[in-house]
PDB file of C-alpha atoms in Angstrom:
ATOM      1  CA  ALA W   1     153.166 104.828-121.923  1.00  0.00           C
ATOM      2  CA  PRO W   2     154.172 101.002-121.275  1.00  0.00           C
ATOM      3  CA  THR W   3     157.566 100.372-119.686  1.00  0.00           C
ATOM      4  CA  PRO W   4     159.985  98.533-122.100  1.00  0.00           C
ATOM      5  CA  ALA W   5     160.775  94.945-121.195  1.00  0.00           C
ATOM      6  CA  PRO W   6     164.143  94.476-119.366  1.00  0.00           C
ATOM      7  CA  THR W   7     167.089  93.127-121.408  1.00  0.00           C
ATOM      8  CA  PRO W   8     167.689  89.330-120.477  1.00  0.00           C
ATOM      9  CA  THR W   9     170.876  88.664-118.691  1.00  0.00           C
ATOM     10  CA  PRO W  10     173.237  86.365-120.649  1.00  0.00           C
ATOM     11  CA  ALA W  11     173.782  82.892-119.128  1.00  0.00           C
ATOM     12  CA  PRO W  12     177.255  82.422-117.584  1.00  0.00           C
ATOM     13  CA  ALA W  13     179.506  80.021-119.360  1.00  0.00           C
ATOM     14  CA  PRO W  14     180.022  76.655-117.573  1.00  0.00           C
ATOM     15  CA  ALA W  15     183.424  76.183-115.975  1.00  0.00           C
ATOM     16  CA  PRO W  16     185.660  73.656-117.861  1.00  0.00           C
ATOM     17  CA  THR W  17     185.929  70.249-116.304  1.00  0.00           C
ATOM     18  CA  PRO W  18     189.534  69.388-115.247  1.00  0.00           C
ATOM     19  CA  ALA W  19     191.108  66.326-116.892  1.00  0.00           C
ATOM     20  CA  PRO W  20     191.385  63.326-114.579  1.00  0.00           C
ATOM     21  CA  ALA W  21     194.864  62.568-113.226  1.00  0.00           C
ATOM     22  CA  PRO W  22     196.361  59.281-114.656  1.00  0.00           C
ATOM     23  CA  LEU W  23     196.528  56.330-112.372  1.00  0.00           C
ATOM     24  CA  PRO W  24     199.919  55.049-111.408  1.00  0.00           C
ATOM     25  CA  THR W  25     201.199  52.025-113.363  1.00  0.00           C
ATOM     26  CA  ALA W  26     201.425  48.792-111.282  1.00  0.00           C
ATOM     27  CA  ALA W  27     204.968  47.750-110.458  1.00  0.00           C
ATOM     28  CA  PRO W  28     206.269  44.664-112.401  1.00  0.00           C
ATOM     29  CA  THR W  29     205.523  41.383-110.803  1.00  0.00           C
ATOM     30  CA  HIS W  30     207.613  38.224-111.183  1.00  0.00           C
ATOM     31  CA  GLN W  31     206.281  34.867-112.061  1.00  0.00           C
ATOM     32  CA  ASN W  32     207.897  31.654-113.088  1.00  0.00           C
ATOM     33  CA  THR W  33     207.268  31.729-116.815  1.00  0.00           C
ATOM     34  CA  SER W  34     210.235  29.396-117.372  1.00  0.00           C
ATOM     35  CA  ARG W  35     208.403  26.597-115.700  1.00  0.00           C
ATOM     36  CA  GLN W  36     205.257  27.330-117.660  1.00  0.00           C
ATOM     37  CA  ASN W  37     207.178  27.005-120.915  1.00  0.00           C
ATOM     38  CA  PRO W  38     210.400  25.154-120.084  1.00  0.00           C
ATOM     39  CA  SER W  39     211.184  24.255-123.742  1.00  0.00           C
ATOM     40  CA  SER W  40     211.881  27.940-124.563  1.00  0.00           C
ATOM     41  CA  THR W  41     214.308  28.255-121.668  1.00  0.00           C
ATOM     42  CA  PHE W  42     216.938  25.570-121.963  1.00  0.00           C
ATOM     43  CA  THR W  43     217.819  22.315-123.588  1.00  0.00           C
ATOM     44  CA  VAL W  44     219.030  18.982-122.134  1.00  0.00           C
ATOM     45  CA  THR W  45     221.183  16.370-123.886  1.00  0.00           C
ATOM     46  CA  GLY W  46     222.406  13.055-122.454  1.00  0.00           C
ATOM     47  CA  ASP W  47     221.578  11.394-119.111  1.00  0.00           C
ATOM     48  CA  CYS W  48     219.359  14.048-117.594  1.00  0.00           C
ATOM     49  CA  VAL W  49     215.573  14.574-117.489  1.00  0.00           C
ATOM     50  CA  LYS W  50     213.570  17.690-118.122  1.00  0.00           C
ATOM     51  CA  THR W  51     210.456  17.548-115.967  1.00  0.00           C
ATOM     52  CA  PRO W  52     206.991  18.882-116.792  1.00  0.00           C
ATOM     53  CA  ASP W  53     207.337  21.685-114.232  1.00  0.00           C
ATOM     54  CA  GLY W  54     210.379  23.119-116.047  1.00  0.00           C
ATOM     55  CA  CYS W  55     213.114  21.663-113.959  1.00  0.00           C
ATOM     56  CA  VAL W  56     216.006  19.186-114.649  1.00  0.00           C
ATOM     57  CA  THR W  57     216.863  16.080-112.674  1.00  0.00           C
ATOM     58  CA  SER W  58     219.498  13.384-112.731  1.00  0.00           C
ATOM     59  CA  ALA W  59     218.128  10.133-114.264  1.00  0.00           C
ATOM     60  CA  ASN W  60     215.732   8.109-112.140  1.00  0.00           C
ATOM     61  CA  HIS W  61     215.463  10.925-109.556  1.00  0.00           C
ATOM     62  CA  PRO W  62     214.473  10.654-106.698  1.00  0.00           C
ATOM     63  CA  GLY W  63     215.764   7.128-107.082  1.00  0.00           C
ATOM     64  CA  LEU W  64     219.482   6.257-107.563  1.00  0.00           C
ATOM     65  CA  TYR W  65     221.082   7.493-110.719  1.00  0.00           C
ATOM     66  CA  GLY W  66     223.120   5.109-112.883  1.00  0.00           C
ATOM     67  CA  LYS W  67     226.794   4.598-113.396  1.00  0.00           C
ATOM     68  CA  ASN W  68     228.844   6.593-115.811  1.00  0.00           C
ATOM     69  CA  GLN W  69     226.200   9.238-116.388  1.00  0.00           C
ATOM     70  CA  ASP W  70     226.916  12.159-118.630  1.00  0.00           C
ATOM     71  CA  CYS W  71     224.693  15.018-119.729  1.00  0.00           C
ATOM     72  CA  ALA W  72     224.783  18.771-120.595  1.00  0.00           C
ATOM     73  CA  ILE W  73     222.190  21.459-119.776  1.00  0.00           C
ATOM     74  CA  SER W  74     222.172  24.703-121.728  1.00  0.00           C
ATOM     75  CA  LYS W  75     223.126  27.855-119.739  1.00  0.00           C
ATOM     76  CA  ALA W  76     219.795  29.519-120.662  1.00  0.00           C
ATOM     77  CA  ILE W  77     218.189  28.003-117.625  1.00  0.00           C
ATOM     78  CA  GLY W  78     218.701  31.222-115.715  1.00  0.00           C
ATOM     79  CA  LYS W  79     219.422  31.569-112.025  1.00  0.00           C
ATOM     80  CA  LEU W  80     219.242  28.125-110.314  1.00  0.00           C
ATOM     81  CA  GLU W  81     217.201  26.875-107.534  1.00  0.00           C
ATOM     82  CA  VAL W  82     218.258  23.602-106.005  1.00  0.00           C
ATOM     83  CA  GLU W  83     215.354  21.525-104.739  1.00  0.00           C
ATOM     84  CA  SER W  84     217.339  18.468-103.791  1.00  0.00           C
ATOM     85  CA  PHE W  85     221.033  17.467-104.092  1.00  0.00           C
ATOM     86  CA  PHE W  86     222.819  14.307-103.011  1.00  0.00           C
ATOM     87  CA  THR W  87     225.732  12.782-104.994  1.00  0.00           C
ATOM     88  CA  GLU W  88     228.832  10.801-104.186  1.00  0.00           C
ATOM     89  CA  GLN W  89     231.227  13.312-102.702  1.00  0.00           C
ATOM     90  CA  ASP W  90     234.043  14.458-105.142  1.00  0.00           C
ATOM     91  CA  TYR W  91     233.225  11.693-107.727  1.00  0.00           C
ATOM     92  CA  ASP W  92     229.796  12.337-109.040  1.00  0.00           C
ATOM     93  CA  VAL W  93     229.766  16.058-109.812  1.00  0.00           C
ATOM     94  CA  LEU W  94     227.561  18.786-111.296  1.00  0.00           C
ATOM     95  CA  VAL W  95     229.873  21.426-112.904  1.00  0.00           C
ATOM     96  CA  VAL W  96     228.443  25.018-113.139  1.00  0.00           C
ATOM     97  CA  ASN W  97     230.693  27.804-114.457  1.00  0.00           C
ATOM     98  CA  GLY W  98     233.658  25.495-114.019  1.00  0.00           C
ATOM     99  CA  GLN W  99     232.866  24.813-110.261  1.00  0.00           C
ATOM    100  CA  PRO W 100     232.155  21.156-109.387  1.00  0.00           C
ATOM    101  CA  TYR W 101     229.328  20.536-106.921  1.00  0.00           C
ATOM    102  CA  SER W 102     228.990  17.217-105.100  1.00  0.00           C
ATOM    103  CA  GLY W 103     227.883  15.655-101.827  1.00  0.00           C
ATOM    104  CA  THR W 104     224.918  17.775-100.475  1.00  0.00           C
ATOM    105  CA  PHE W 105     226.126  21.140-101.660  1.00  0.00           C
ATOM    106  CA  GLY W 106     224.489  22.217-104.962  1.00  0.00           C
ATOM    107  CA  PRO W 107     224.693  25.369-107.071  1.00  0.00           C
ATOM    108  CA  ASP W 108     221.830  27.254-105.454  1.00  0.00           C
ATOM    109  CA  ARG W 109     221.262  30.791-106.604  1.00  0.00           C
ATOM    110  CA  VAL W 110     224.092  30.520-109.177  1.00  0.00           C
ATOM    111  CA  VAL W 111     223.604  32.008-112.634  1.00  0.00           C
ATOM    112  CA  PRO W 112     225.301  29.743-115.191  1.00  0.00           C
ATOM    113  CA  THR W 113     227.350  31.509-117.904  1.00  0.00           C
ATOM    114  CA  GLU W 114     228.133  28.282-119.751  1.00  0.00           C
ATOM    115  CA  ASP W 115     226.494  24.910-120.153  1.00  0.00           C
ATOM    116  CA  ILE W 116     225.996  22.807-116.997  1.00  0.00           C
ATOM    117  CA  ILE W 117     227.731  19.453-117.038  1.00  0.00           C
ATOM    118  CA  TRP W 118     226.733  16.314-114.945  1.00  0.00           C
ATOM    119  CA  ARG W 119     229.014  13.291-114.673  1.00  0.00           C
ATOM    120  CA  SER W 120     228.949  10.179-112.472  1.00  0.00           C
ATOM    121  CA  ASP W 121     231.609   7.480-112.020  1.00  0.00           C
ATOM    122  CA  SER W 122     231.187   3.630-112.019  1.00  0.00           C
ATOM    123  CA  SER W 123     231.113   3.192-108.223  1.00  0.00           C
ATOM    124  CA  SER W 124     228.548   4.297-105.692  1.00  0.00           C
ATOM    125  CA  GLN W 125     225.207   5.969-106.572  1.00  0.00           C
ATOM    126  CA  ARG W 126     223.035   8.387-104.675  1.00  0.00           C
ATOM    127  CA  THR W 127     219.515   9.892-105.208  1.00  0.00           C
ATOM    128  CA  GLY W 128     220.999  12.648-107.421  1.00  0.00           C
ATOM    129  CA  TRP W 129     219.654  16.177-107.868  1.00  0.00           C
ATOM    130  CA  LYS W 130     216.896  18.503-109.052  1.00  0.00           C
ATOM    131  CA  ILE W 131     217.536  22.034-110.185  1.00  0.00           C
ATOM    132  CA  CYS W 132     214.955  24.556-111.432  1.00  0.00           C
ATOM    133  CA  PRO W 133     214.928  28.091-112.894  1.00  0.00           C
ATOM    134  CA  ASP W 134     214.575  30.581-110.035  1.00  0.00           C
ATOM    135  CA  SER W 135     210.921  32.004-109.868  1.00  0.00           C
ATOM    136  CA  SER W 136     212.213  35.625-109.864  1.00  0.00           C
ATOM    137  CA  SER W 137     214.384  35.271-112.958  1.00  0.00           C
ATOM    138  CA  VAL W 138     211.831  36.423-115.543  1.00  0.00           C
ATOM    139  CA  PRO W 139     210.018  39.690-114.703  1.00  0.00           C
ATOM    140  CA  THR W 140     206.647  40.355-116.279  1.00  0.00           C
ATOM    141  CA  THR W 141     204.841  43.697-116.256  1.00  0.00           C
ATOM    142  CA  ALA W 142     201.195  43.852-115.305  1.00  0.00           C
ATOM    143  CA  ALA W 143     198.961  45.721-117.684  1.00  0.00           C
ATOM    144  CA  PRO W 144     198.168  49.171-116.327  1.00  0.00           C
ATOM    145  CA  THR W 145     194.543  49.964-115.469  1.00  0.00           C
ATOM    146  CA  THR W 146     193.185  53.347-116.084  1.00  0.00           C
ATOM    147  CA  ALA W 147     189.828  54.513-114.782  1.00  0.00           C
ATOM    148  CA  ALA W 148     187.385  56.017-117.300  1.00  0.00           C
ATOM    149  CA  PRO W 149     187.187  59.835-116.979  1.00  0.00           C
ATOM    150  CA  THR W 150     184.030  61.229-115.639  1.00  0.00           C
ATOM    151  CA  THR W 151     182.652  64.577-116.750  1.00  0.00           C
ATOM    152  CA  ALA W 152     180.330  66.514-114.447  1.00  0.00           C
ATOM    153  CA  ALA W 153     177.113  67.755-115.962  1.00  0.00           C
ATOM    154  CA  PRO W 154     177.102  71.535-116.596  1.00  0.00           C
ATOM    155  CA  THR W 155     175.107  73.719-114.112  1.00  0.00           C
ATOM    156  CA  PRO W 156     172.051  75.225-115.885  1.00  0.00           C
ATOM    157  CA  ALA W 157     172.096  79.024-116.168  1.00  0.00           C
ATOM    158  CA  PRO W 158     169.785  80.928-113.827  1.00  0.00           C
ATOM    159  CA  THR W 159     166.730  82.450-115.468  1.00  0.00           C
ATOM    160  CA  GLU W 160     165.143  85.802-114.598  1.00  0.00           C
ATOM    161  CA  GLU W 161     161.466  86.540-115.045  1.00  0.00           C
ATOM    162  CA  PRO W 162     160.824  89.977-116.862  1.00  0.00           C
ATOM    163  CA  THR W 163     159.486  92.662-114.588  1.00  0.00           C
ATOM    164  CA  THR W 164     156.325  94.454-115.939  1.00  0.00           C
ATOM    165  CA  THR W 165     155.112  97.865-114.769  1.00  0.00           C
ATOM    166  CA  ALA W 166     151.369  98.696-114.854  1.00  0.00           C
ATOM    167  CA  ALA W 167     150.558 101.776-117.013  1.00  0.00           C
ATOM    168  CA  PRO W 168     149.338 104.795-114.889  1.00  0.00           C
ATOM    169  CA  ALA W 169     145.543 105.536-115.020  1.00  0.00           C
ATOM    170  CA  ASP W 170     144.477 108.427-117.346  1.00  0.00           C
ATOM    171  CA  ASP W 171     143.428 111.510-115.283  1.00  0.00           C
ATOM    172  CA  ASP W 172     141.846 113.272-118.333  1.00  0.00           C
ATOM    173  CA  ASP W 173     138.912 110.903-118.290  1.00  0.00           C
ATOM    174  CA  ASP W 174     138.176 111.717-114.613  1.00  0.00           C
ATOM    175  CA  GLU W 175     138.310 115.506-115.298  1.00  0.00           C
ATOM    176  CA  GLU W 176     135.964 115.162-118.292  1.00  0.00           C
ATOM    177  CA  GLY W 177     133.552 113.275-116.034  1.00  0.00           C
ATOM    178  CA  ASP W 178     133.641 116.137-113.500  1.00  0.00           C
ATOM    179  CA  ASP W 179     132.872 118.688-116.155  1.00  0.00           C
ATOM    180  CA  ASP W 180     129.748 116.706-117.193  1.00  0.00           C
ATOM    181  CA  ASP W 181     128.543 116.679-113.701  1.00  0.00           C
ATOM    182  CA  HIS W 182     128.847 120.509-113.489  1.00  0.00           C
ATOM    183  CA  ASP W 183     126.925 120.920-116.687  1.00  0.00           C
ATOM    184  CA  GLU W 184     124.100 118.807-115.361  1.00  0.00           C
ATOM    185  CA  ASP W 185     123.924 120.935-112.218  1.00  0.00           C
ATOM    186  CA  ASP W 186     123.700 124.138-114.371  1.00  0.00           C
ATOM    187  CA  ASP W 187     120.834 122.677-116.336  1.00  0.00           C
ATOM    188  CA  ASP W 188     118.971 121.897-113.173  1.00  0.00           C
ATOM    189  CA  GLU W 189     119.386 125.496-111.914  1.00  0.00           C
ATOM    190  CA  GLY W 190     118.139 127.026-115.120  1.00  0.00           C
ATOM    191  CA  GLY W 191     115.080 124.804-115.113  1.00  0.00           C
ATOM    192  CA  GLY W 192     114.224 126.123-111.700  1.00  0.00           C
ATOM    193  CA  ASP W 193     114.141 129.675-112.991  1.00  0.00           C
ATOM    194  CA  GLU W 194     111.708 128.798-115.714  1.00  0.00           C
ATOM    195  CA  ASP W 195     109.476 127.202-113.192  1.00  0.00           C
ATOM    196  CA  GLY W 196     109.514 130.368-111.017  1.00  0.00           C
ATOM    197  CA  GLY W 197     108.567 132.538-114.008  1.00  0.00           C
ATOM    198  CA  ASP W 198     105.545 130.437-114.729  1.00  0.00           C
ATOM    199  CA  ASP W 199     104.364 130.712-111.186  1.00  0.00           C
ATOM    200  CA  GLY W 200     104.644 134.572-111.327  1.00  0.00           C
ATOM    201  CA  GLY W 201     102.429 134.709-114.330  1.00  0.00           C
ATOM    202  CA  ASP W 202      99.814 132.675-112.851  1.00  0.00           C
ATOM    203  CA  GLY W 203      99.556 135.080-109.927  1.00  0.00           C
TER     204      GLY W 203
END
């Protein structure tokens, strides 16, 4: 009888792909946005000049400022950077937070909490001053970058070829063939006897 086909082995389930770890967010970087858009940072009234790079100078800087100058700068300028400063000592003053600055000593790294005032008298003039918002005053956050997740292709399940067993040969057919051979031999022997009888008669 034929051997039954083997039962196929079920394919193993693929292992789940782990989720990718999120990349760290970049630390905030500082850039001088106040100089890029100075009009949104502070206002100037009177005898001062707001420059295209977002700074403020005395009139006619770097030339000599005029006599009896008077101006106000709003406190929203942020921390100050002094790029140049030269006024008549004790008479032509830039007042920041109630503190007068004159000569060659300006309000560098000072954060104004009230409007800045500039005044000059009617005597000697100097080249004046230029103050700017500090480049580190306005922090900006860089946009985080996240790598696209990658998914590994599943491993195909191993396949097994079915094993087949050949059916055994039928021995009954061989035995029947042997019996037929014996029958033929008996017939030959009987035929011999008949021939012998005939020979005796003839004698």
